[in-house]
Amino acid sequence: MGFIVKNTTIKNPLDLLCPHICTSCGALGETLCKCCKNDILFDHINYCPVCKRAAPGGLCKNCYLPPCFMVEWRDGVVFEMVEQFKYHSIRAMSDELAELLDMVLPTIDGEVVVVPLPTIRKHVRERGFDHMYKIAKVLAKRRGWKVQRLIKRAKNTVQVGADREVRILQAAEAYDLKGPINKNFTYLLIDDVWTTGASMKAAIKKLQRAGALKIVLGVLAVSRG
Ligand SMILES: [Zn+2]
Ligand SMILES: [Zn+2]
């Protein structure tokens, strides 16, 4: 791939001292260069995160799930970006990741509320920020949507390492709903990674029980297995 000369203005003076490099190809400039972004989005196929079959328009014929839109499989560069964003606080990643979500999501009519799945408080404290909330804010700004942290963690349950059954049980108990639901609004639940889907399914249930009728899902990286 050739070197790309950019004529965009530099948003952050620190970028001059410590320029970003593309997570995929290493090119200097952005955390994901335009070529690599196009590679992800060109001929993009949406898959159902549950059965892993193609799900054009976000809908799967086999699984009962609200329309779900994914950016990439978990073994791709997007997952790597999520990890870097979470653990190394490379905040420019939030713009790129939000843009990728924006590109795979459809036009949604009416009022849309972006609801980021919550991060464990301990992790937010350690990292100094809530990564999905940041992405939600950038995404909402791009589309003229609202952000509401409607789903909160009730307990500080930790998912990493827990087995599948435990995770599903933990997830179901782990959430509280904060705030009323408007039946006319579309709630766009977003999360970084779909592994078992336990967190997302628990969040969907919370919203539906509170009366939400229109739910759409957006996930950055979906596990193949
Ligand atoms: Zn690149
Ligand atoms: Zn399916």
mmCIF file with all atom_site columns, C-alpha atoms and ligand atoms in Angstrom:
data_model
loop_
_atom_site.group_PDB
_atom_site.id
_atom_site.type_symbol
_atom_site.label_atom_id
_atom_site.label_alt_id
_atom_site.label_comp_id
_atom_site.label_asym_id
_atom_site.label_entity_id
_atom_site.label_seq_id
_atom_site.pdbx_PDB_ins_code
_atom_site.Cartn_x
_atom_site.Cartn_y
_atom_site.Cartn_z
_atom_site.occupancy
_atom_site.B_iso_or_equiv
_atom_site.pdbx_formal_charge
_atom_site.auth_seq_id
_atom_site.auth_comp_id
_atom_site.auth_asym_id
_atom_site.auth_atom_id
_atom_site.pdbx_PDB_model_num
ATOM   1   C  CA . MET A 1 1   ? 0.000   0.000   0.000  1.00 0.00 ? 1   MET A CA 1
ATOM   2   C  CA . GLY A 1 2   ? 1.320   3.440   -0.936 1.00 0.00 ? 2   GLY A CA 1
ATOM   3   C  CA . PHE A 1 3   ? 1.907   6.255   1.473  1.00 0.00 ? 3   PHE A CA 1
ATOM   4   C  CA . ILE A 1 4   ? -1.140  8.445   1.783  1.00 0.00 ? 4   ILE A CA 1
ATOM   5   C  CA . VAL A 1 5   ? -0.625  12.186  1.952  1.00 0.00 ? 5   VAL A CA 1
ATOM   6   C  CA . LYS A 1 6   ? -3.366  13.722  3.997  1.00 0.00 ? 6   LYS A CA 1
ATOM   7   C  CA . ASN A 1 7   ? -4.413  17.303  3.683  1.00 0.00 ? 7   ASN A CA 1
ATOM   8   C  CA . THR A 1 8   ? -6.682  17.356  6.692  1.00 0.00 ? 8   THR A CA 1
ATOM   9   C  CA . THR A 1 9   ? -5.880  19.723  9.514  1.00 0.00 ? 9   THR A CA 1
ATOM   10  C  CA . ILE A 1 10  ? -4.368  18.325  12.660 1.00 0.00 ? 10  ILE A CA 1
ATOM   11  C  CA . LYS A 1 11  ? -7.046  18.188  15.337 1.00 0.00 ? 11  LYS A CA 1
ATOM   12  C  CA . ASN A 1 12  ? -4.769  17.693  18.284 1.00 0.00 ? 12  ASN A CA 1
ATOM   13  C  CA . PRO A 1 13  ? -1.324  19.351  18.576 1.00 0.00 ? 13  PRO A CA 1
ATOM   14  C  CA . LEU A 1 14  ? -0.093  16.265  20.423 1.00 0.00 ? 14  LEU A CA 1
ATOM   15  C  CA . ASP A 1 15  ? -0.541  14.335  17.183 1.00 0.00 ? 15  ASP A CA 1
ATOM   16  C  CA . LEU A 1 16  ? 2.544   16.129  15.873 1.00 0.00 ? 16  LEU A CA 1
ATOM   17  C  CA . LEU A 1 17  ? 4.659   14.743  18.681 1.00 0.00 ? 17  LEU A CA 1
ATOM   18  C  CA . CYS A 1 18  ? 3.066   11.336  18.768 1.00 0.00 ? 18  CYS A CA 1
ATOM   19  C  CA . PRO A 1 19  ? 1.217   10.607  15.528 1.00 0.00 ? 19  PRO A CA 1
ATOM   20  C  CA . HIS A 1 20  ? -1.236  7.750   15.384 1.00 0.00 ? 20  HIS A CA 1
ATOM   21  C  CA . ILE A 1 21  ? -0.503  4.659   13.391 1.00 0.00 ? 21  ILE A CA 1
ATOM   22  C  CA . CYS A 1 22  ? -3.031  2.488   11.605 1.00 0.00 ? 22  CYS A CA 1
ATOM   23  C  CA . THR A 1 23  ? -3.838  -0.527  13.774 1.00 0.00 ? 23  THR A CA 1
ATOM   24  C  CA . SER A 1 24  ? -4.086  -2.705  10.677 1.00 0.00 ? 24  SER A CA 1
ATOM   25  C  CA . CYS A 1 25  ? -1.220  -1.699  8.340  1.00 0.00 ? 25  CYS A CA 1
ATOM   26  C  CA . GLY A 1 26  ? 0.935   0.583   10.482 1.00 0.00 ? 26  GLY A CA 1
ATOM   27  C  CA . ALA A 1 27  ? 0.629   3.618   8.176  1.00 0.00 ? 27  ALA A CA 1
ATOM   28  C  CA . LEU A 1 28  ? 1.245   6.897   9.936  1.00 0.00 ? 28  LEU A CA 1
ATOM   29  C  CA . GLY A 1 29  ? -1.650  9.293   10.526 1.00 0.00 ? 29  GLY A CA 1
ATOM   30  C  CA . GLU A 1 30  ? -4.780  7.691   11.902 1.00 0.00 ? 30  GLU A CA 1
ATOM   31  C  CA . THR A 1 31  ? -5.630  4.812   14.207 1.00 0.00 ? 31  THR A CA 1
ATOM   32  C  CA . LEU A 1 32  ? -7.298  3.201   11.178 1.00 0.00 ? 32  LEU A CA 1
ATOM   33  C  CA . CYS A 1 33  ? -6.235  4.479   7.757  1.00 0.00 ? 33  CYS A CA 1
ATOM   34  C  CA . LYS A 1 34  ? -8.732  5.061   4.967  1.00 0.00 ? 34  LYS A CA 1
ATOM   35  C  CA . CYS A 1 35  ? -7.564  2.043   2.946  1.00 0.00 ? 35  CYS A CA 1
ATOM   36  C  CA . CYS A 1 36  ? -7.957  -0.341  5.857  1.00 0.00 ? 36  CYS A CA 1
ATOM   37  C  CA . LYS A 1 37  ? -11.316 1.205   6.753  1.00 0.00 ? 37  LYS A CA 1
ATOM   38  C  CA . ASN A 1 38  ? -12.464 0.606   3.180  1.00 0.00 ? 38  ASN A CA 1
ATOM   39  C  CA . ASP A 1 39  ? -11.250 -2.994  3.388  1.00 0.00 ? 39  ASP A CA 1
ATOM   40  C  CA . ILE A 1 40  ? -13.570 -3.540  6.341  1.00 0.00 ? 40  ILE A CA 1
ATOM   41  C  CA . LEU A 1 41  ? -16.570 -1.808  4.833  1.00 0.00 ? 41  LEU A CA 1
ATOM   42  C  CA . PHE A 1 42  ? -16.246 -2.786  1.151  1.00 0.00 ? 42  PHE A CA 1
ATOM   43  C  CA . ASP A 1 43  ? -18.589 -5.679  0.340  1.00 0.00 ? 43  ASP A CA 1
ATOM   44  C  CA . HIS A 1 44  ? -19.513 -5.734  4.002  1.00 0.00 ? 44  HIS A CA 1
ATOM   45  C  CA . ILE A 1 45  ? -21.694 -8.695  4.948  1.00 0.00 ? 45  ILE A CA 1
ATOM   46  C  CA . ASN A 1 46  ? -23.764 -8.635  8.100  1.00 0.00 ? 46  ASN A CA 1
ATOM   47  C  CA . TYR A 1 47  ? -23.937 -11.850 10.100 1.00 0.00 ? 47  TYR A CA 1
ATOM   48  C  CA . CYS A 1 48  ? -26.234 -12.966 12.870 1.00 0.00 ? 48  CYS A CA 1
ATOM   49  C  CA . PRO A 1 49  ? -24.186 -12.993 16.081 1.00 0.00 ? 49  PRO A CA 1
ATOM   50  C  CA . VAL A 1 50  ? -26.166 -15.976 17.413 1.00 0.00 ? 50  VAL A CA 1
ATOM   51  C  CA . CYS A 1 51  ? -26.077 -18.523 14.558 1.00 0.00 ? 51  CYS A CA 1
ATOM   52  C  CA . LYS A 1 52  ? -23.290 -16.793 12.573 1.00 0.00 ? 52  LYS A CA 1
ATOM   53  C  CA . ARG A 1 53  ? -25.243 -17.011 9.314  1.00 0.00 ? 53  ARG A CA 1
ATOM   54  C  CA . ALA A 1 54  ? -25.579 -14.059 6.913  1.00 0.00 ? 54  ALA A CA 1
ATOM   55  C  CA . ALA A 1 55  ? -28.240 -11.656 8.141  1.00 0.00 ? 55  ALA A CA 1
ATOM   56  C  CA . PRO A 1 56  ? -28.828 -8.961  5.535  1.00 0.00 ? 56  PRO A CA 1
ATOM   57  C  CA . GLY A 1 57  ? -30.657 -5.953  6.893  1.00 0.00 ? 57  GLY A CA 1
ATOM   58  C  CA . GLY A 1 58  ? -29.729 -7.084  10.396 1.00 0.00 ? 58  GLY A CA 1
ATOM   59  C  CA . LEU A 1 59  ? -32.371 -9.785  10.461 1.00 0.00 ? 59  LEU A CA 1
ATOM   60  C  CA . CYS A 1 60  ? -31.800 -13.491 10.926 1.00 0.00 ? 60  CYS A CA 1
ATOM   61  C  CA . LYS A 1 61  ? -34.462 -15.957 9.794  1.00 0.00 ? 61  LYS A CA 1
ATOM   62  C  CA . ASN A 1 62  ? -33.400 -18.509 12.376 1.00 0.00 ? 62  ASN A CA 1
ATOM   63  C  CA . CYS A 1 63  ? -32.889 -16.556 15.578 1.00 0.00 ? 63  CYS A CA 1
ATOM   64  C  CA . TYR A 1 64  ? -35.156 -14.391 17.604 1.00 0.00 ? 64  TYR A CA 1
ATOM   65  C  CA . LEU A 1 65  ? -33.175 -11.213 18.049 1.00 0.00 ? 65  LEU A CA 1
ATOM   66  C  CA . PRO A 1 66  ? -33.847 -7.536  17.304 1.00 0.00 ? 66  PRO A CA 1
ATOM   67  C  CA . PRO A 1 67  ? -32.118 -6.329  14.102 1.00 0.00 ? 67  PRO A CA 1
ATOM   68  C  CA . CYS A 1 68  ? -28.389 -6.579  14.789 1.00 0.00 ? 68  CYS A CA 1
ATOM   69  C  CA . PHE A 1 69  ? -25.609 -4.894  12.858 1.00 0.00 ? 69  PHE A CA 1
ATOM   70  C  CA . MET A 1 70  ? -21.977 -5.855  13.279 1.00 0.00 ? 70  MET A CA 1
ATOM   71  C  CA . VAL A 1 71  ? -18.791 -4.288  11.999 1.00 0.00 ? 71  VAL A CA 1
ATOM   72  C  CA . GLU A 1 72  ? -16.444 -7.264  11.911 1.00 0.00 ? 72  GLU A CA 1
ATOM   73  C  CA . TRP A 1 73  ? -15.618 -10.683 13.307 1.00 0.00 ? 73  TRP A CA 1
ATOM   74  C  CA . ARG A 1 74  ? -13.700 -10.737 16.550 1.00 0.00 ? 74  ARG A CA 1
ATOM   75  C  CA . ASP A 1 75  ? -10.488 -11.998 14.897 1.00 0.00 ? 75  ASP A CA 1
ATOM   76  C  CA . GLY A 1 76  ? -10.161 -8.809  12.845 1.00 0.00 ? 76  GLY A CA 1
ATOM   77  C  CA . VAL A 1 77  ? -8.579  -5.425  13.374 1.00 0.00 ? 77  VAL A CA 1
ATOM   78  C  CA . VAL A 1 78  ? -11.684 -3.873  14.935 1.00 0.00 ? 78  VAL A CA 1
ATOM   79  C  CA . PHE A 1 79  ? -11.356 -6.087  18.002 1.00 0.00 ? 79  PHE A CA 1
ATOM   80  C  CA . GLU A 1 80  ? -7.711  -5.089  18.242 1.00 0.00 ? 80  GLU A CA 1
ATOM   81  C  CA . MET A 1 81  ? -8.766  -1.430  18.147 1.00 0.00 ? 81  MET A CA 1
ATOM   82  C  CA . VAL A 1 82  ? -11.315 -2.037  20.901 1.00 0.00 ? 82  VAL A CA 1
ATOM   83  C  CA . GLU A 1 83  ? -8.611  -3.620  23.053 1.00 0.00 ? 83  GLU A CA 1
ATOM   84  C  CA . GLN A 1 84  ? -6.198  -0.777  22.450 1.00 0.00 ? 84  GLN A CA 1
ATOM   85  C  CA . PHE A 1 85  ? -8.923  1.735   23.177 1.00 0.00 ? 85  PHE A CA 1
ATOM   86  C  CA . LYS A 1 86  ? -9.881  0.039   26.442 1.00 0.00 ? 86  LYS A CA 1
ATOM   87  C  CA . TYR A 1 87  ? -6.486  -0.833  27.815 1.00 0.00 ? 87  TYR A CA 1
ATOM   88  C  CA . HIS A 1 88  ? -4.210  1.837   26.392 1.00 0.00 ? 88  HIS A CA 1
ATOM   89  C  CA . SER A 1 89  ? -6.672  4.725   26.362 1.00 0.00 ? 89  SER A CA 1
ATOM   90  C  CA . ILE A 1 90  ? -5.975  5.634   22.747 1.00 0.00 ? 90  ILE A CA 1
ATOM   91  C  CA . ARG A 1 91  ? -8.892  7.985   22.662 1.00 0.00 ? 91  ARG A CA 1
ATOM   92  C  CA . ALA A 1 92  ? -8.716  8.751   18.943 1.00 0.00 ? 92  ALA A CA 1
ATOM   93  C  CA . MET A 1 93  ? -10.009 5.193   18.555 1.00 0.00 ? 93  MET A CA 1
ATOM   94  C  CA . SER A 1 94  ? -13.449 6.272   19.731 1.00 0.00 ? 94  SER A CA 1
ATOM   95  C  CA . ASP A 1 95  ? -13.890 8.407   16.591 1.00 0.00 ? 95  ASP A CA 1
ATOM   96  C  CA . GLU A 1 96  ? -12.843 5.581   14.293 1.00 0.00 ? 96  GLU A CA 1
ATOM   97  C  CA . LEU A 1 97  ? -14.904 2.927   16.065 1.00 0.00 ? 97  LEU A CA 1
ATOM   98  C  CA . ALA A 1 98  ? -17.977 5.170   16.148 1.00 0.00 ? 98  ALA A CA 1
ATOM   99  C  CA . GLU A 1 99  ? -17.551 5.896   12.458 1.00 0.00 ? 99  GLU A CA 1
ATOM   100 C  CA . LEU A 1 100 ? -17.374 2.179   11.652 1.00 0.00 ? 100 LEU A CA 1
ATOM   101 C  CA . LEU A 1 101 ? -20.588 1.549   13.583 1.00 0.00 ? 101 LEU A CA 1
ATOM   102 C  CA . ASP A 1 102 ? -22.196 4.501   11.847 1.00 0.00 ? 102 ASP A CA 1
ATOM   103 C  CA . MET A 1 103 ? -21.268 3.028   8.447  1.00 0.00 ? 103 MET A CA 1
ATOM   104 C  CA . VAL A 1 104 ? -22.860 -0.373  9.101  1.00 0.00 ? 104 VAL A CA 1
ATOM   105 C  CA . LEU A 1 105 ? -26.016 0.912   10.789 1.00 0.00 ? 105 LEU A CA 1
ATOM   106 C  CA . PRO A 1 106 ? -29.089 1.640   8.650  1.00 0.00 ? 106 PRO A CA 1
ATOM   107 C  CA . THR A 1 107 ? -31.104 4.816   8.540  1.00 0.00 ? 107 THR A CA 1
ATOM   108 C  CA . ILE A 1 108 ? -33.463 4.735   11.510 1.00 0.00 ? 108 ILE A CA 1
ATOM   109 C  CA . ASP A 1 109 ? -36.588 6.864   11.373 1.00 0.00 ? 109 ASP A CA 1
ATOM   110 C  CA . GLY A 1 110 ? -37.893 8.814   14.345 1.00 0.00 ? 110 GLY A CA 1
ATOM   111 C  CA . GLU A 1 111 ? -36.255 9.452   17.688 1.00 0.00 ? 111 GLU A CA 1
ATOM   112 C  CA . VAL A 1 112 ? -33.279 7.241   18.391 1.00 0.00 ? 112 VAL A CA 1
ATOM   113 C  CA . VAL A 1 113 ? -31.647 6.800   21.781 1.00 0.00 ? 113 VAL A CA 1
ATOM   114 C  CA . VAL A 1 114 ? -28.204 5.233   21.849 1.00 0.00 ? 114 VAL A CA 1
ATOM   115 C  CA . VAL A 1 115 ? -27.777 3.048   24.910 1.00 0.00 ? 115 VAL A CA 1
ATOM   116 C  CA . PRO A 1 116 ? -24.218 1.869   25.561 1.00 0.00 ? 116 PRO A CA 1
ATOM   117 C  CA . LEU A 1 117 ? -23.899 -1.382  27.467 1.00 0.00 ? 117 LEU A CA 1
ATOM   118 C  CA . PRO A 1 118 ? -22.296 -0.458  30.774 1.00 0.00 ? 118 PRO A CA 1
ATOM   119 C  CA . THR A 1 119 ? -18.747 -1.205  31.736 1.00 0.00 ? 119 THR A CA 1
ATOM   120 C  CA . ILE A 1 120 ? -17.953 -2.579  35.176 1.00 0.00 ? 120 ILE A CA 1
ATOM   121 C  CA . ARG A 1 121 ? -17.337 0.388   37.490 1.00 0.00 ? 121 ARG A CA 1
ATOM   122 C  CA . LYS A 1 122 ? -13.993 -0.971  38.589 1.00 0.00 ? 122 LYS A CA 1
ATOM   123 C  CA . HIS A 1 123 ? -12.808 -1.012  34.979 1.00 0.00 ? 123 HIS A CA 1
ATOM   124 C  CA . VAL A 1 124 ? -14.069 2.525   34.407 1.00 0.00 ? 124 VAL A CA 1
ATOM   125 C  CA . ARG A 1 125 ? -12.103 3.664   37.453 1.00 0.00 ? 125 ARG A CA 1
ATOM   126 C  CA . GLU A 1 126 ? -8.958  1.855   36.340 1.00 0.00 ? 126 GLU A CA 1
ATOM   127 C  CA . ARG A 1 127 ? -9.122  3.177   32.791 1.00 0.00 ? 127 ARG A CA 1
ATOM   128 C  CA . GLY A 1 128 ? -10.377 6.633   33.661 1.00 0.00 ? 128 GLY A CA 1
ATOM   129 C  CA . PHE A 1 129 ? -13.222 6.493   31.156 1.00 0.00 ? 129 PHE A CA 1
ATOM   130 C  CA . ASP A 1 130 ? -16.181 4.426   30.009 1.00 0.00 ? 130 ASP A CA 1
ATOM   131 C  CA . HIS A 1 131 ? -15.188 3.340   26.519 1.00 0.00 ? 131 HIS A CA 1
ATOM   132 C  CA . MET A 1 132 ? -18.641 2.431   25.174 1.00 0.00 ? 132 MET A CA 1
ATOM   133 C  CA . TYR A 1 133 ? -20.146 5.659   26.477 1.00 0.00 ? 133 TYR A CA 1
ATOM   134 C  CA . LYS A 1 134 ? -17.481 7.593   24.562 1.00 0.00 ? 134 LYS A CA 1
ATOM   135 C  CA . ILE A 1 135 ? -18.265 5.687   21.368 1.00 0.00 ? 135 ILE A CA 1
ATOM   136 C  CA . ALA A 1 136 ? -22.003 6.221   21.948 1.00 0.00 ? 136 ALA A CA 1
ATOM   137 C  CA . LYS A 1 137 ? -21.489 9.967   22.236 1.00 0.00 ? 137 LYS A CA 1
ATOM   138 C  CA . VAL A 1 138 ? -19.498 10.207  19.003 1.00 0.00 ? 138 VAL A CA 1
ATOM   139 C  CA . LEU A 1 139 ? -21.987 7.989   17.156 1.00 0.00 ? 139 LEU A CA 1
ATOM   140 C  CA . ALA A 1 140 ? -24.986 9.963   18.433 1.00 0.00 ? 140 ALA A CA 1
ATOM   141 C  CA . LYS A 1 141 ? -23.384 13.234  17.383 1.00 0.00 ? 141 LYS A CA 1
ATOM   142 C  CA . ARG A 1 142 ? -22.766 11.915  13.874 1.00 0.00 ? 142 ARG A CA 1
ATOM   143 C  CA . ARG A 1 143 ? -26.432 10.930  13.465 1.00 0.00 ? 143 ARG A CA 1
ATOM   144 C  CA . GLY A 1 144 ? -28.192 13.580  15.534 1.00 0.00 ? 144 GLY A CA 1
ATOM   145 C  CA . TRP A 1 145 ? -29.318 10.988  18.090 1.00 0.00 ? 145 TRP A CA 1
ATOM   146 C  CA . LYS A 1 146 ? -29.470 11.122  21.873 1.00 0.00 ? 146 LYS A CA 1
ATOM   147 C  CA . VAL A 1 147 ? -27.426 9.075   24.321 1.00 0.00 ? 147 VAL A CA 1
ATOM   148 C  CA . GLN A 1 148 ? -28.867 7.718   27.529 1.00 0.00 ? 148 GLN A CA 1
ATOM   149 C  CA . ARG A 1 149 ? -27.101 5.436   29.959 1.00 0.00 ? 149 ARG A CA 1
ATOM   150 C  CA . LEU A 1 150 ? -30.327 3.574   30.586 1.00 0.00 ? 150 LEU A CA 1
ATOM   151 C  CA . ILE A 1 151 ? -28.737 0.299   31.562 1.00 0.00 ? 151 ILE A CA 1
ATOM   152 C  CA . LYS A 1 152 ? -26.666 0.316   34.711 1.00 0.00 ? 152 LYS A CA 1
ATOM   153 C  CA . ARG A 1 153 ? -24.822 -2.447  36.444 1.00 0.00 ? 153 ARG A CA 1
ATOM   154 C  CA . ALA A 1 154 ? -26.497 -3.519  39.633 1.00 0.00 ? 154 ALA A CA 1
ATOM   155 C  CA . LYS A 1 155 ? -23.514 -5.407  40.939 1.00 0.00 ? 155 LYS A CA 1
ATOM   156 C  CA . ASN A 1 156 ? -19.848 -5.502  40.127 1.00 0.00 ? 156 ASN A CA 1
ATOM   157 C  CA . THR A 1 157 ? -19.920 -8.904  38.536 1.00 0.00 ? 157 THR A CA 1
ATOM   158 C  CA . VAL A 1 158 ? -16.893 -9.753  36.465 1.00 0.00 ? 158 VAL A CA 1
ATOM   159 C  CA . GLN A 1 159 ? -17.424 -11.663 33.230 1.00 0.00 ? 159 GLN A CA 1
ATOM   160 C  CA . VAL A 1 160 ? -13.878 -12.342 32.133 1.00 0.00 ? 160 VAL A CA 1
ATOM   161 C  CA . GLY A 1 161 ? -13.067 -15.985 32.709 1.00 0.00 ? 161 GLY A CA 1
ATOM   162 C  CA . ALA A 1 162 ? -16.501 -16.996 33.989 1.00 0.00 ? 162 ALA A CA 1
ATOM   163 C  CA . ASP A 1 163 ? -17.996 -19.921 32.090 1.00 0.00 ? 163 ASP A CA 1
ATOM   164 C  CA . ARG A 1 164 ? -20.944 -19.578 29.762 1.00 0.00 ? 164 ARG A CA 1
ATOM   165 C  CA . GLU A 1 165 ? -23.737 -20.544 32.164 1.00 0.00 ? 165 GLU A CA 1
ATOM   166 C  CA . VAL A 1 166 ? -22.365 -18.375 34.939 1.00 0.00 ? 166 VAL A CA 1
ATOM   167 C  CA . ARG A 1 167 ? -22.040 -15.449 32.575 1.00 0.00 ? 167 ARG A CA 1
ATOM   168 C  CA . ILE A 1 168 ? -25.638 -15.698 31.433 1.00 0.00 ? 168 ILE A CA 1
ATOM   169 C  CA . LEU A 1 169 ? -26.862 -15.863 35.035 1.00 0.00 ? 169 LEU A CA 1
ATOM   170 C  CA . GLN A 1 170 ? -24.621 -12.978 36.075 1.00 0.00 ? 170 GLN A CA 1
ATOM   171 C  CA . ALA A 1 171 ? -25.741 -10.839 33.150 1.00 0.00 ? 171 ALA A CA 1
ATOM   172 C  CA . ALA A 1 172 ? -29.431 -11.296 33.869 1.00 0.00 ? 172 ALA A CA 1
ATOM   173 C  CA . GLU A 1 173 ? -29.008 -10.096 37.445 1.00 0.00 ? 173 GLU A CA 1
ATOM   174 C  CA . ALA A 1 174 ? -26.380 -7.549  36.677 1.00 0.00 ? 174 ALA A CA 1
ATOM   175 C  CA . TYR A 1 175 ? -28.513 -4.810  35.153 1.00 0.00 ? 175 TYR A CA 1
ATOM   176 C  CA . ASP A 1 176 ? -30.847 -2.132  36.417 1.00 0.00 ? 176 ASP A CA 1
ATOM   177 C  CA . LEU A 1 177 ? -32.891 0.144   34.229 1.00 0.00 ? 177 LEU A CA 1
ATOM   178 C  CA . LYS A 1 178 ? -32.410 3.845   34.876 1.00 0.00 ? 178 LYS A CA 1
ATOM   179 C  CA . GLY A 1 179 ? -35.118 6.055   33.509 1.00 0.00 ? 179 GLY A CA 1
ATOM   180 C  CA . PRO A 1 180 ? -38.421 5.673   31.697 1.00 0.00 ? 180 PRO A CA 1
ATOM   181 C  CA . ILE A 1 181 ? -38.926 4.096   28.290 1.00 0.00 ? 181 ILE A CA 1
ATOM   182 C  CA . ASN A 1 182 ? -40.760 5.875   25.487 1.00 0.00 ? 182 ASN A CA 1
ATOM   183 C  CA . LYS A 1 183 ? -42.599 3.371   23.278 1.00 0.00 ? 183 LYS A CA 1
ATOM   184 C  CA . ASN A 1 184 ? -42.177 5.601   20.246 1.00 0.00 ? 184 ASN A CA 1
ATOM   185 C  CA . PHE A 1 185 ? -38.393 5.779   20.476 1.00 0.00 ? 185 PHE A CA 1
ATOM   186 C  CA . THR A 1 186 ? -35.956 3.334   18.941 1.00 0.00 ? 186 THR A CA 1
ATOM   187 C  CA . TYR A 1 187 ? -33.356 2.143   21.428 1.00 0.00 ? 187 TYR A CA 1
ATOM   188 C  CA . LEU A 1 188 ? -30.028 1.345   19.853 1.00 0.00 ? 188 LEU A CA 1
ATOM   189 C  CA . LEU A 1 189 ? -28.071 -0.900  22.179 1.00 0.00 ? 189 LEU A CA 1
ATOM   190 C  CA . ILE A 1 190 ? -24.379 -0.869  21.409 1.00 0.00 ? 190 ILE A CA 1
ATOM   191 C  CA . ASP A 1 191 ? -21.533 -3.008  22.696 1.00 0.00 ? 191 ASP A CA 1
ATOM   192 C  CA . ASP A 1 192 ? -17.932 -3.640  21.801 1.00 0.00 ? 192 ASP A CA 1
ATOM   193 C  CA . VAL A 1 193 ? -17.720 -7.422  21.668 1.00 0.00 ? 193 VAL A CA 1
ATOM   194 C  CA . TRP A 1 194 ? -20.291 -10.205 21.303 1.00 0.00 ? 194 TRP A CA 1
ATOM   195 C  CA . THR A 1 195 ? -18.990 -13.377 22.902 1.00 0.00 ? 195 THR A CA 1
ATOM   196 C  CA . THR A 1 196 ? -21.931 -15.349 24.304 1.00 0.00 ? 196 THR A CA 1
ATOM   197 C  CA . GLY A 1 197 ? -24.349 -12.475 23.838 1.00 0.00 ? 197 GLY A CA 1
ATOM   198 C  CA . ALA A 1 198 ? -25.361 -12.779 27.494 1.00 0.00 ? 198 ALA A CA 1
ATOM   199 C  CA . SER A 1 199 ? -24.919 -9.076  28.246 1.00 0.00 ? 199 SER A CA 1
ATOM   200 C  CA . MET A 1 200 ? -26.808 -7.960  25.182 1.00 0.00 ? 200 MET A CA 1
ATOM   201 C  CA . LYS A 1 201 ? -29.653 -10.433 25.734 1.00 0.00 ? 201 LYS A CA 1
ATOM   202 C  CA . ALA A 1 202 ? -30.010 -9.297  29.336 1.00 0.00 ? 202 ALA A CA 1
ATOM   203 C  CA . ALA A 1 203 ? -30.109 -5.652  28.230 1.00 0.00 ? 203 ALA A CA 1
ATOM   204 C  CA . ILE A 1 204 ? -32.719 -6.418  25.556 1.00 0.00 ? 204 ILE A CA 1
ATOM   205 C  CA . LYS A 1 205 ? -34.872 -8.127  28.172 1.00 0.00 ? 205 LYS A CA 1
ATOM   206 C  CA . LYS A 1 206 ? -34.612 -5.159  30.525 1.00 0.00 ? 206 LYS A CA 1
ATOM   207 C  CA . LEU A 1 207 ? -35.719 -2.733  27.838 1.00 0.00 ? 207 LEU A CA 1
ATOM   208 C  CA . GLN A 1 208 ? -38.536 -4.954  26.572 1.00 0.00 ? 208 GLN A CA 1
ATOM   209 C  CA . ARG A 1 209 ? -39.911 -5.546  30.057 1.00 0.00 ? 209 ARG A CA 1
ATOM   210 C  CA . ALA A 1 210 ? -39.999 -1.785  30.559 1.00 0.00 ? 210 ALA A CA 1
ATOM   211 C  CA . GLY A 1 211 ? -42.064 -1.431  27.388 1.00 0.00 ? 211 GLY A CA 1
ATOM   212 C  CA . ALA A 1 212 ? -39.544 -0.710  24.650 1.00 0.00 ? 212 ALA A CA 1
ATOM   213 C  CA . LEU A 1 213 ? -41.018 -1.771  21.313 1.00 0.00 ? 213 LEU A CA 1
ATOM   214 C  CA . LYS A 1 214 ? -38.278 -0.768  18.900 1.00 0.00 ? 214 LYS A CA 1
ATOM   215 C  CA . ILE A 1 215 ? -34.795 -2.089  19.610 1.00 0.00 ? 215 ILE A CA 1
ATOM   216 C  CA . VAL A 1 216 ? -31.802 -2.225  17.280 1.00 0.00 ? 216 VAL A CA 1
ATOM   217 C  CA . LEU A 1 217 ? -28.391 -3.670  18.125 1.00 0.00 ? 217 LEU A CA 1
ATOM   218 C  CA . GLY A 1 218 ? -24.929 -2.539  17.077 1.00 0.00 ? 218 GLY A CA 1
ATOM   219 C  CA . VAL A 1 219 ? -21.806 -4.570  17.858 1.00 0.00 ? 219 VAL A CA 1
ATOM   220 C  CA . LEU A 1 220 ? -18.224 -3.794  16.888 1.00 0.00 ? 220 LEU A CA 1
ATOM   221 C  CA . ALA A 1 221 ? -16.748 -7.299  16.952 1.00 0.00 ? 221 ALA A CA 1
ATOM   222 C  CA . VAL A 1 222 ? -18.535 -10.640 16.975 1.00 0.00 ? 222 VAL A CA 1
ATOM   223 C  CA . SER A 1 223 ? -16.977 -13.918 18.029 1.00 0.00 ? 223 SER A CA 1
ATOM   224 C  CA . ARG A 1 224 ? -17.081 -16.586 15.292 1.00 0.00 ? 224 ARG A CA 1
ATOM   225 C  CA . GLY A 1 225 ? -17.521 -19.488 17.679 1.00 0.00 ? 225 GLY A CA 1
HETATM 226 ZN ZN . ZN  B 2 .   ? -4.091  0.918   7.377  1.00 0.00 ? 1   ZN  B ZN 1
HETATM 227 ZN ZN . ZN  B 2 .   ? -29.227 -16.306 13.642 1.00 0.00 ? 2   ZN  B ZN 1
#
